[in-house]
Amino acid sequence: MTQKINMASHTINTILNSILILNILFITHLPKVQTAKTFGIDFKNNTFLKDGAPFRYISGSMHYSRVHPDYWEDRLLKMKVAGLNALQTYVPWNVHELEPGLYNWEGSSNLERFLTLAQKSDLLVLLRLGPYICGEWEFGGFPAWILKEEPKIVLRTSDNAYLRWVDKWFTVLLSKVKPFLYENGGPVIMVQIENEYGSYFACDGIYMEYLVNKVKSELGENVTLYTTDGCGFQYLKCGQVDGAYATVDFGPEDDPDECFSLQKFYEQFGPMVNSEYYTGWLDHWGFPHFKGDTNNISKNLDKMLSMGANLNMYMFIGGTNFGFMNGANSPPFQPVPTSYDYDAPLNEAGDITPNYYAIRDIISKYQKLPEIPIPPNTNKTGYGNISMEFVCIIQDALPFLSPGGPVLSSYPVPMEKIGFYAGFILYRFILTAEYANPTPLQSKGIRDRAVVMVNDVPFGLMDRKNTIVNITGISGQTVDILVENQGRIGFSTNMNFNNKGVIGNVTLNGNIVMDWQIFPLNLGNIPNITRASKKQFKTKKPFRSADSQLMTPSIYSGSVAIPDSPFHPQDTYLDPRPWKKGQAMVNNFNLGRYWPSVGPQVTLYIPKPVFNKPPALNHLFLLELENAPCLEKFSCQVILTDTPFIDGPNALKRNIAYPDLPKQMVH
């Protein structure tokens, strides 16, 4: 009996143990419940909360549109190794909506890929939506076509014409952004609306409220919104809005205690935030290259971090204004160079600078650095002298650059009115009388710089200040005004007056000139010209002005010999000296503007991805506007060097860097 009882007990225990094991196996194989990701502000304790825990971000600015997409991962990794846990970037409307309803999300405009790579690099993202960004970018990020669609638009206000386009754009943009919000498993923890709105004249609260409501309606009520304004009472007064957390920006010359106290005036509770701590500053053509004080930058960075502040360093890598994407400031009109090096911790080519090491050392005092080595700089190669061959003058190139032929107009009209927005445009009229003596050709509407020619012979330059060129000619000869759009204003009230080309009447000897032919010039067609038979060109070389200071704007081409090696191509720099001013292209990639005679920038950065790998050929093209060295004592060459030179000796020397700019400069 006892044996039977023991056997029964053993059987029961075996069954119970089996049930227990099955329960354990069942529980361990249940799908894991993911804790919801959250990010927000703990106002009571003056901190951000990430997944319920106090959080402080140390961020750096990188603009994806200013870095070749093949190098995004390299730059992001270097930012992470410096100790950053976040990055800040702008979304430039004009690189995404190329025409109304025509969107681009590829290549350097692939926002989704950039955000994915940021998350892969373990960096959170502070996303600055705009629609206005400034950043010394063309038109502050606005698409120039909006000037055609709405000629009387008042930007950055509750103007219905403006809000209509913003609403359409934000609907598309926010649908792209939503999957990347932190709460949805992405890297975006905060979203900024507008940019330093308190520095703008309008102070339109209805507009700011619209932006808050629009973003929350698309991204949800839980999204953390913020604004950024300068260290000044008036800036914050007009820049802050209910529903978005007000932050400040200031540089190493400012007192953090004073600036954060101003933020606290509007945000009594919540974390201290400097959304733009300046590691350098921008350049303008004709002014010295800015150089920051590393010791001062480090000292104030240390102080802010010791206070428990959150901050973003503007810029951590500046990058390049490739093509025609540089902006301009005003008043007075000051275009920004191609380089946006900014004297940042990572230079234009993504190389480590002394500022990088200094900033990294300060950050290491407050948080553990990643246990991975600092990535090496990319290799640079000087490919030497490149022989340049004259192709044709600009007039002979018109069938290629303006294949649709001229637009006919009784009076000159801005380039936007004919649906053309960037680069160069040629205005032509025919003389109907003889002008044997020098006769004033005048226009106060040149935007922004122009070469004046009669029968292809240059007579002089016009710009916003120099409005008269004296010409001679006979009936039947052509007068050409080749106008360069040097970049639209992205700051101040003047951004509402941003038409380009010839925007007003032209007079000859005091009489208004009529009957114009207008040629929009697509420089992307330049590579096709060199394959054309030169027999069709009427002119075999440029003409000279009477004083020999100018030559007919012309196109030149050269071949770049790159070794057939697995290590090539590599990054390099174009040194155009002693060429004067123009636009450079490698293959089909528009490198940007060169102007070494004015400076401070001399060399143009060429990232290796724009080259074809050998044995494919590589071609360099120049549109020289003023004076090529080919017919002088200099040979017709440029140099590809391994050394950048953006602090040229020809810059105008000033005792103070930017006397004409207001203290509060938006970015």
XYZ file of C-alpha atoms in Angstrom:
667
model
C 0.000 0.000 0.000
C 2.792 2.331 0.981
C 4.590 1.491 -2.254
C 1.477 2.321 -4.265
C 1.116 5.617 -2.402
C 4.779 6.468 -3.040
C 4.408 5.562 -6.706
C 1.290 7.714 -6.977
C 3.082 10.588 -5.212
C 6.036 10.250 -7.557
C 3.673 10.279 -10.557
C 1.911 13.411 -9.300
C 5.225 15.173 -8.664
C 6.423 14.243 -12.139
C 3.242 15.625 -13.666
C 3.508 18.836 -11.594
C 7.153 19.301 -12.557
C 6.281 18.802 -16.210
C 3.524 21.405 -15.958
C 5.944 23.821 -14.250
C 8.550 23.324 -16.980
C 5.932 23.823 -19.676
C 4.757 27.029 -17.980
C 8.341 28.321 -17.799
C 8.922 27.488 -21.442
C 5.652 29.153 -22.390
C 6.457 32.313 -20.463
C 10.016 32.592 -21.789
C 8.780 32.212 -25.354
C 6.075 34.848 -25.092
C 6.728 37.930 -27.290
C 8.590 40.527 -25.248
C 6.522 43.571 -24.448
C 8.492 46.633 -25.507
C 8.499 49.515 -23.070
C 7.086 52.546 -24.838
C 9.735 55.053 -25.853
C 9.046 58.517 -24.552
C 10.729 61.890 -24.648
C 9.534 65.071 -23.021
C 10.186 67.821 -20.527
C 10.070 67.455 -16.737
C 9.285 71.061 -15.850
C 9.234 70.375 -12.121
C 12.828 69.126 -12.117
C 14.117 71.359 -14.918
C 15.239 68.535 -17.158
C 14.387 66.504 -20.220
C 13.071 63.004 -19.668
C 14.025 60.168 -21.973
C 12.177 56.918 -21.298
C 11.277 58.291 -17.884
C 14.828 59.113 -16.808
C 16.533 62.526 -16.652
C 18.449 63.258 -19.845
C 20.867 65.898 -21.118
C 21.872 66.191 -24.778
C 25.212 67.389 -26.147
C 24.672 67.940 -29.846
C 26.398 69.270 -32.958
C 25.021 70.731 -36.194
C 25.539 68.946 -39.487
C 23.535 69.886 -42.567
C 22.999 66.860 -44.775
C 22.618 69.092 -47.837
C 26.165 70.435 -47.333
C 27.939 67.074 -47.156
C 28.202 64.570 -49.999
C 25.902 61.663 -49.030
C 28.716 59.140 -49.466
C 30.417 60.852 -46.514
C 27.466 61.088 -44.140
C 28.504 58.009 -42.144
C 32.092 59.225 -41.782
C 31.008 62.585 -40.367
C 28.386 61.038 -38.069
C 30.900 58.577 -36.627
C 33.372 61.379 -35.909
C 30.628 63.279 -34.124
C 29.773 60.256 -32.003
C 33.426 59.635 -31.095
C 33.696 63.254 -29.953
C 31.211 62.407 -27.209
C 28.033 63.787 -28.787
C 24.777 61.969 -28.164
C 22.712 64.020 -30.623
C 22.895 66.039 -33.815
C 20.935 68.962 -35.156
C 20.066 69.480 -38.818
C 17.942 71.751 -40.989
C 15.406 70.612 -43.572
C 15.852 72.998 -46.551
C 12.569 73.189 -48.392
C 14.273 74.200 -51.646
C 16.291 70.986 -52.035
C 13.189 68.851 -51.692
C 10.391 70.603 -53.600
C 12.103 71.567 -56.837
C 8.909 72.798 -58.501
C 5.403 72.986 -57.037
C 4.477 69.378 -56.319
C 7.764 67.983 -57.727
C 9.690 66.401 -54.857
C 13.226 65.103 -54.524
C 14.177 62.668 -51.757
C 17.262 61.131 -53.363
C 21.028 61.637 -53.119
C 21.987 64.587 -50.943
C 18.252 65.197 -50.380
C 17.568 61.751 -48.933
C 16.374 62.845 -45.505
C 15.119 59.387 -44.585
C 18.524 57.809 -45.250
C 20.245 60.520 -43.235
C 17.970 59.974 -40.244
C 18.477 56.214 -40.531
C 22.264 56.654 -40.532
C 22.053 58.998 -37.545
C 20.214 56.317 -35.597
C 22.702 53.683 -36.748
C 25.439 55.945 -35.362
C 23.575 56.084 -32.028
C 22.849 59.788 -32.371
C 19.516 61.349 -31.487
C 18.227 64.094 -33.758
C 17.010 67.642 -33.210
C 15.156 68.341 -36.453
C 14.730 71.946 -37.569
C 11.746 71.895 -39.902
C 11.606 75.532 -40.915
C 9.873 76.369 -43.205
C 12.459 79.137 -42.814
C 15.954 77.989 -41.832
C 18.431 80.764 -42.785
C 21.767 78.955 -42.234
C 23.378 81.147 -44.915
C 21.599 78.840 -47.353
C 20.066 80.041 -50.627
C 16.922 82.071 -49.811
C 16.949 80.817 -46.216
C 15.692 77.461 -47.488
C 12.655 78.792 -49.339
C 12.137 77.547 -52.912
C 12.621 80.392 -55.393
C 9.616 79.238 -57.425
C 7.390 80.650 -54.701
C 8.318 84.112 -56.044
C 6.799 83.172 -59.381
C 3.695 81.605 -57.899
C 3.093 84.423 -55.417
C 4.860 87.627 -56.559
C 3.388 89.693 -53.706
C 3.983 87.138 -50.966
C 5.029 88.260 -47.475
C 7.213 85.470 -46.131
C 7.092 84.208 -42.551
C 3.692 85.702 -41.790
C 0.052 84.653 -41.696
C -0.297 85.896 -45.285
C -2.752 83.399 -46.824
C -0.699 83.088 -50.006
C 2.313 82.046 -47.931
C 0.482 79.706 -45.557
C -1.150 77.874 -48.450
C 2.242 76.710 -49.742
C 3.617 76.009 -46.268
C 0.625 73.839 -45.478
C 1.132 71.730 -48.610
C 4.853 71.370 -47.944
C 4.470 70.495 -44.268
C 1.838 67.862 -45.051
C 4.369 66.076 -47.283
C 7.390 66.669 -45.052
C 5.759 65.622 -41.795
C 4.580 62.359 -43.323
C 8.259 61.613 -43.953
C 9.280 62.665 -40.449
C 6.611 60.861 -38.405
C 8.086 57.320 -38.627
C 11.388 58.715 -37.335
C 9.978 60.233 -34.141
C 11.518 58.755 -30.990
C 8.164 57.481 -29.769
C 7.847 55.569 -33.051
C 11.265 53.954 -32.689
C 13.248 56.600 -34.550
C 15.979 59.070 -33.512
C 14.041 62.395 -33.628
C 13.505 63.594 -30.062
C 12.611 67.248 -30.743
C 11.303 69.307 -33.637
C 12.015 73.006 -34.087
C 9.547 75.296 -35.829
C 10.730 78.379 -37.709
C 14.130 79.810 -36.745
C 14.988 82.844 -34.651
C 11.640 84.360 -35.486
C 12.169 87.098 -32.924
C 14.830 88.597 -35.209
C 12.285 89.104 -37.988
C 10.217 92.250 -38.401
C 6.780 90.616 -38.474
C 6.317 89.290 -34.926
C 3.217 87.472 -36.190
C 1.813 85.300 -33.401
C -0.927 83.903 -35.629
C 1.708 82.466 -37.960
C 3.646 80.825 -35.127
C 0.464 79.360 -33.658
C -0.398 77.954 -37.070
C 2.961 76.156 -37.237
C 2.498 74.630 -33.782
C -1.004 73.433 -34.597
C -0.019 72.073 -38.006
C 2.936 70.089 -36.694
C 0.978 68.651 -33.780
C -1.929 67.712 -36.028
C 0.456 65.710 -38.231
C 2.938 64.368 -35.660
C 0.679 64.038 -32.619
C 0.215 65.928 -29.391
C 3.154 64.183 -27.702
C 5.790 65.624 -30.029
C 8.245 67.952 -28.260
C 8.411 71.250 -30.134
C 10.875 74.052 -29.530
C 11.874 77.471 -30.803
C 15.293 79.107 -30.959
C 16.009 82.802 -30.494
C 18.912 85.060 -29.716
C 20.088 86.166 -26.312
C 17.880 89.245 -26.087
C 14.557 90.081 -24.482
C 12.945 91.288 -27.712
C 14.111 88.242 -29.687
C 12.465 85.859 -27.218
C 9.364 88.026 -26.899
C 8.481 87.631 -30.585
C 10.026 84.197 -31.121
C 8.361 82.131 -28.403
C 4.898 80.619 -28.788
C 2.610 78.490 -26.617
C 3.066 74.801 -27.324
C 6.778 75.040 -28.122
C 9.625 75.198 -25.604
C 11.635 78.432 -25.905
C 15.424 78.022 -26.161
C 18.231 80.533 -26.716
C 21.407 80.679 -28.756
C 24.692 82.470 -28.060
C 28.419 82.176 -28.594
C 31.608 81.995 -26.542
C 31.726 85.787 -26.155
C 28.379 85.823 -24.314
C 27.680 85.199 -20.632
C 25.786 81.901 -20.139
C 24.278 83.097 -16.856
C 22.791 86.149 -18.535
C 21.457 84.277 -21.563
C 19.946 81.420 -19.589
C 18.306 83.922 -17.233
C 16.585 85.439 -20.277
C 15.377 81.986 -21.282
C 14.079 81.463 -17.749
C 12.098 84.677 -17.988
C 9.945 82.966 -20.632
C 10.391 79.368 -19.449
C 10.373 79.615 -15.662
C 10.575 75.848 -15.361
C 12.411 73.446 -17.634
C 15.968 72.692 -18.778
C 18.529 75.271 -19.874
C 19.154 74.986 -23.625
C 21.599 76.733 -25.951
C 20.457 75.620 -29.396
C 23.333 77.299 -31.257
C 26.639 77.524 -29.435
C 28.955 79.010 -32.043
C 32.175 77.093 -32.654
C 33.074 79.515 -35.459
C 31.370 81.914 -37.835
C 30.454 82.392 -41.466
C 32.518 84.029 -44.208
C 31.603 86.528 -46.912
C 33.352 87.213 -50.198
C 35.848 90.042 -49.757
C 36.227 89.695 -45.982
C 38.820 87.819 -43.913
C 38.216 84.170 -43.089
C 36.847 83.853 -39.564
C 39.062 82.141 -36.995
C 37.673 81.289 -33.579
C 39.399 81.229 -30.198
C 39.705 77.591 -29.143
C 40.418 78.439 -25.509
C 37.380 80.679 -25.240
C 35.134 78.143 -26.968
C 36.286 75.415 -24.573
C 35.988 77.611 -21.484
C 32.365 78.536 -22.090
C 31.475 74.998 -23.177
C 32.866 73.757 -19.875
C 30.856 76.330 -17.948
C 27.558 75.466 -19.650
C 28.032 71.740 -19.127
C 28.934 72.313 -15.466
C 25.615 74.179 -15.106
C 23.762 71.125 -16.414
C 22.766 72.855 -19.637
C 21.793 71.119 -22.868
C 23.503 72.508 -25.947
C 24.040 72.192 -29.645
C 27.291 73.308 -31.262
C 26.770 75.279 -34.467
C 28.520 74.085 -36.563
C 30.193 70.766 -35.738
C 30.888 70.344 -39.437
C 30.064 73.174 -41.809
C 30.511 71.533 -45.203
C 30.104 73.119 -48.626
C 27.591 75.248 -50.538
C 27.876 73.199 -53.715
C 26.398 74.512 -56.942
C 24.339 77.659 -56.459
C 23.196 76.979 -52.896
C 25.096 79.692 -51.031
C 22.934 82.375 -49.516
C 23.561 86.059 -48.892
C 23.084 88.524 -46.067
C 21.702 92.038 -46.153
C 21.981 94.954 -45.624
C 24.291 95.510 -47.379
C 24.175 92.666 -49.877
C 26.929 90.187 -48.917
C 27.041 86.809 -50.677
C 28.457 83.794 -48.859
C 31.324 81.788 -50.442
C 31.146 78.195 -51.627
C 32.964 76.948 -48.538
C 30.973 76.758 -45.332
C 33.961 75.566 -43.326
C 32.866 77.754 -40.400
C 36.143 77.053 -38.554
C 34.198 74.116 -37.120
C 35.626 71.122 -35.162
C 35.396 69.081 -38.375
C 36.553 71.145 -41.322
C 34.918 71.418 -44.728
C 36.324 68.050 -45.820
C 35.419 66.369 -42.520
C 38.966 66.410 -41.136
C 39.758 66.578 -37.415
C 40.879 70.013 -36.187
C 42.414 71.213 -32.895
C 38.938 72.459 -31.940
C 37.680 68.881 -32.188
C 40.197 67.585 -29.654
C 39.606 70.518 -27.297
C 35.829 70.049 -27.349
C 36.171 66.283 -26.943
C 38.341 66.777 -23.857
C 35.725 69.036 -22.263
C 32.886 66.611 -23.008
C 34.879 63.740 -21.470
C 34.647 65.500 -18.084
C 30.883 65.071 -18.085
C 30.212 61.774 -19.786
C 32.076 58.656 -20.840
C 33.413 58.764 -24.389
C 32.805 55.852 -26.785
C 35.538 53.218 -26.590
C 36.342 53.402 -30.286
C 39.244 55.186 -31.965
C 38.830 58.500 -33.738
C 38.358 57.699 -37.443
C 41.198 58.832 -39.733
C 40.854 61.784 -42.075
C 40.051 60.975 -45.683
C 43.057 60.789 -47.980
C 43.780 63.825 -50.134
C 45.692 63.774 -53.414
C 47.094 66.573 -55.509
C 46.520 65.541 -59.109
C 48.746 68.359 -60.301
C 48.419 70.769 -63.199
C 45.342 70.375 -65.378
C 45.619 71.869 -68.848
C 42.484 73.776 -69.782
C 41.366 74.209 -73.378
C 39.206 77.050 -74.640
C 35.863 75.675 -75.849
C 33.740 78.678 -76.774
C 32.520 82.071 -75.667
C 29.206 82.220 -73.855
C 27.377 83.502 -76.951
C 28.384 80.440 -78.986
C 27.160 78.223 -76.145
C 23.618 79.623 -76.167
C 22.121 76.830 -78.351
C 23.328 74.320 -75.743
C 22.729 76.233 -72.521
C 19.390 77.692 -73.601
C 18.049 75.088 -76.063
C 14.516 76.439 -75.901
C 15.710 79.709 -77.341
C 15.161 83.146 -75.867
C 12.109 84.429 -74.084
C 10.907 87.560 -75.860
C 9.814 90.511 -73.752
C 9.231 94.209 -74.303
C 11.055 94.949 -71.047
C 13.547 92.944 -68.995
C 11.886 90.712 -66.401
C 13.283 88.882 -63.356
C 14.464 85.338 -63.939
C 11.754 83.976 -61.631
C 9.006 85.304 -63.903
C 10.147 82.990 -66.702
C 10.506 79.991 -64.367
C 14.284 80.104 -64.011
C 15.844 80.393 -60.597
C 19.604 79.893 -60.213
C 22.942 80.691 -61.774
C 23.248 82.804 -64.907
C 20.883 84.492 -67.342
C 21.679 86.555 -70.445
C 19.657 89.614 -71.501
C 20.073 90.834 -75.108
C 18.844 93.750 -77.193
C 19.796 95.070 -80.632
C 21.170 98.550 -81.182
C 18.959 100.621 -83.482
C 21.300 103.583 -83.840
C 24.991 104.383 -83.899
C 26.789 105.261 -80.681
C 30.232 106.364 -81.807
C 31.094 108.036 -78.507
C 30.954 106.295 -75.134
C 27.291 106.282 -74.129
C 25.931 105.368 -70.663
C 24.046 102.086 -70.406
C 22.408 102.154 -66.995
C 20.361 99.870 -64.762
C 19.740 99.995 -61.039
C 18.086 96.581 -61.267
C 21.101 94.268 -61.687
C 20.816 91.319 -59.323
C 23.576 90.732 -58.675
C 26.561 91.136 -61.005
C 26.789 91.441 -64.769
C 29.222 91.569 -67.665
C 28.142 94.026 -70.395
C 29.177 93.198 -73.987
C 28.607 94.664 -77.449
C 28.982 92.168 -80.289
C 30.669 89.818 -77.788
C 33.273 92.410 -76.743
C 33.203 93.185 -72.992
C 32.822 96.842 -71.995
C 32.484 96.637 -68.218
C 30.835 95.252 -65.093
C 27.598 96.217 -63.391
C 26.384 95.312 -59.924
C 24.074 96.695 -57.241
C 26.317 99.725 -56.698
C 27.989 100.209 -60.077
C 24.997 100.834 -62.305
C 26.551 102.404 -65.430
C 28.775 101.030 -68.198
C 29.683 103.241 -71.162
C 29.403 101.478 -74.517
C 29.903 102.170 -78.209
C 28.362 100.386 -81.176
C 26.508 100.622 -84.447
C 22.993 99.778 -85.513
C 22.350 96.037 -85.737
C 24.941 95.013 -83.138
C 23.896 92.978 -80.086
C 24.216 94.204 -76.526
C 24.444 91.347 -74.017
C 24.125 91.644 -70.246
C 25.235 88.363 -68.660
C 23.848 88.411 -65.111
C 25.032 86.239 -62.221
C 22.611 85.483 -59.403
C 25.079 85.400 -56.491
C 22.651 83.885 -53.997
C 19.382 85.023 -52.477
C 19.176 86.892 -49.213
C 18.274 84.582 -46.344
C 18.120 87.115 -43.532
C 16.237 90.304 -42.621
C 13.213 91.972 -44.169
C 15.111 92.150 -47.468
C 14.467 88.472 -48.094
C 11.049 89.613 -49.313
C 12.804 91.410 -52.189
C 14.730 88.529 -53.696
C 14.088 88.596 -57.451
C 17.164 88.019 -59.589
C 18.401 88.882 -63.069
C 17.473 92.342 -64.350
C 14.567 93.482 -62.202
C 14.059 96.987 -63.598
C 14.312 98.999 -66.785
C 17.590 99.577 -68.620
C 18.331 102.923 -70.249
C 20.762 103.810 -73.031
C 21.652 107.466 -73.161
C 18.666 108.060 -70.869
C 16.147 106.252 -73.085
C 14.399 103.091 -71.915
C 15.549 100.052 -73.891
C 12.812 97.807 -75.279
C 12.516 94.519 -77.193
C 14.589 92.022 -75.232
C 15.703 88.451 -75.806
C 16.226 86.610 -72.504
C 18.305 83.410 -72.377
C 18.179 81.298 -69.179
C 21.468 79.367 -69.029
C 21.500 75.750 -67.855
C 25.135 75.049 -66.945
C 24.306 71.376 -66.563
C 24.484 71.193 -70.364
C 28.121 72.302 -70.500
C 29.493 68.734 -70.847
C 27.489 68.384 -74.068
C 29.201 71.381 -75.652
C 32.660 69.844 -75.756
C 31.318 66.963 -77.808
C 29.942 69.351 -80.404
C 31.819 70.208 -83.554
C 33.709 73.425 -82.965
C 33.177 74.298 -86.605
C 29.781 75.695 -85.687
C 31.306 78.253 -83.312
C 31.737 81.656 -84.904
C 34.490 82.801 -82.528
C 37.798 81.015 -81.979
C 38.901 82.961 -78.908
C 37.516 85.475 -76.401
C 37.544 89.206 -77.086
C 39.231 91.698 -74.773
C 37.884 94.902 -73.316
C 39.630 98.142 -74.274
C 41.464 98.236 -70.936
C 42.334 94.500 -71.167
C 40.774 93.878 -67.739
C 37.948 91.736 -69.094
C 37.567 88.926 -71.591
C 34.363 87.547 -73.071
C 32.917 85.046 -70.560
C 33.935 81.645 -71.911
C 33.880 77.919 -71.265
C 37.049 75.872 -70.808
C 37.549 72.149 -70.345
C 40.329 69.855 -69.191
C 40.924 66.172 -68.485
C 41.887 64.945 -65.030
C 44.380 62.072 -65.074
C 43.588 59.783 -62.140
C 45.781 56.725 -61.493
C 44.146 53.397 -62.273
C 44.490 52.137 -58.725
C 42.122 50.773 -56.065
C 43.189 53.727 -53.878
C 41.958 56.341 -56.348
C 40.160 58.641 -56.830
C 40.629 60.597 -53.610
C 39.512 63.951 -52.278
C 41.284 66.956 -53.751
C 41.042 70.747 -54.070
C 40.806 72.948 -57.136
C 43.144 75.948 -57.006
C 41.958 78.219 -59.840
C 44.593 80.952 -59.519
C 45.301 83.077 -61.554
C 41.803 82.720 -63.050
C 39.519 85.500 -61.803
C 35.908 84.515 -61.227
C 33.501 81.858 -62.363
C 31.833 78.507 -61.861
C 33.540 75.102 -61.756
C 32.210 71.633 -62.537
C 33.678 68.125 -62.396
C 31.878 65.819 -64.802
C 28.202 66.609 -64.120
C 28.746 67.888 -60.566
C 28.582 71.642 -59.938
C 31.356 72.393 -57.416
C 30.389 76.026 -56.880
C 31.715 79.538 -57.386
C 35.364 80.571 -57.388
C 36.609 84.139 -56.883
C 40.222 83.966 -55.646
C 40.982 87.568 -56.584
C 38.522 88.674 -53.880
C 38.746 85.784 -51.396
C 38.951 84.743 -48.690
C 38.243 81.353 -50.273
C 40.722 80.285 -52.939
C 40.405 76.514 -53.333
C 37.245 74.534 -54.031
C 36.768 71.210 -52.232
C 36.226 68.221 -54.551
C 34.925 65.093 -52.761
C 36.111 61.887 -54.366
C 32.601 60.509 -55.124
C 32.145 63.109 -57.883
C 34.986 61.521 -59.863
C 34.544 58.525 -62.125
C 36.709 55.553 -61.228
C 39.437 54.813 -63.780
C 39.575 53.872 -66.568
C 36.523 56.104 -67.062
C 37.465 59.665 -67.996
C 37.077 62.704 -65.773
C 36.528 66.226 -67.050
C 36.853 69.617 -65.415
C 34.858 72.575 -66.755
C 35.164 76.264 -65.988
C 32.858 79.101 -66.916
C 35.290 82.008 -66.558
C 33.492 85.341 -66.340
C 36.267 87.912 -66.302
C 39.773 87.011 -67.391
C 41.319 83.648 -68.179
C 45.134 83.469 -68.077
C 45.386 81.510 -71.316
C 46.477 84.362 -73.569
C 48.917 85.908 -71.114
C 52.283 84.871 -69.710
C 50.531 82.238 -67.618
C 49.745 78.862 -69.075
C 46.104 77.846 -69.421
C 46.088 75.618 -66.349
C 44.568 75.060 -62.952
C 45.962 72.933 -60.131
C 44.387 70.073 -58.195
C 46.128 70.185 -54.833
C 45.920 68.195 -51.605
C 45.874 71.356 -49.464
C 42.886 73.650 -48.861
C 43.317 77.416 -48.900
C 40.265 79.313 -47.667
C 42.106 82.150 -45.938
C 43.334 83.939 -49.034
C 45.606 86.973 -48.949
C 43.418 88.976 -51.340
C 40.557 89.472 -48.901
C 39.764 93.014 -47.836
C 41.525 93.612 -44.546
C 39.227 94.943 -41.837
C 39.947 95.662 -38.186
C 36.573 94.243 -37.251
C 35.168 91.240 -38.999
C 31.630 92.176 -39.967
C 30.831 95.812 -39.190
C 27.702 95.882 -41.330
C 25.956 92.873 -39.789
C 23.525 93.226 -36.881
C 24.612 91.709 -33.588
C 21.957 89.034 -33.768
C 22.779 87.017 -36.887
C 20.356 84.210 -37.666
C 21.404 80.765 -38.783
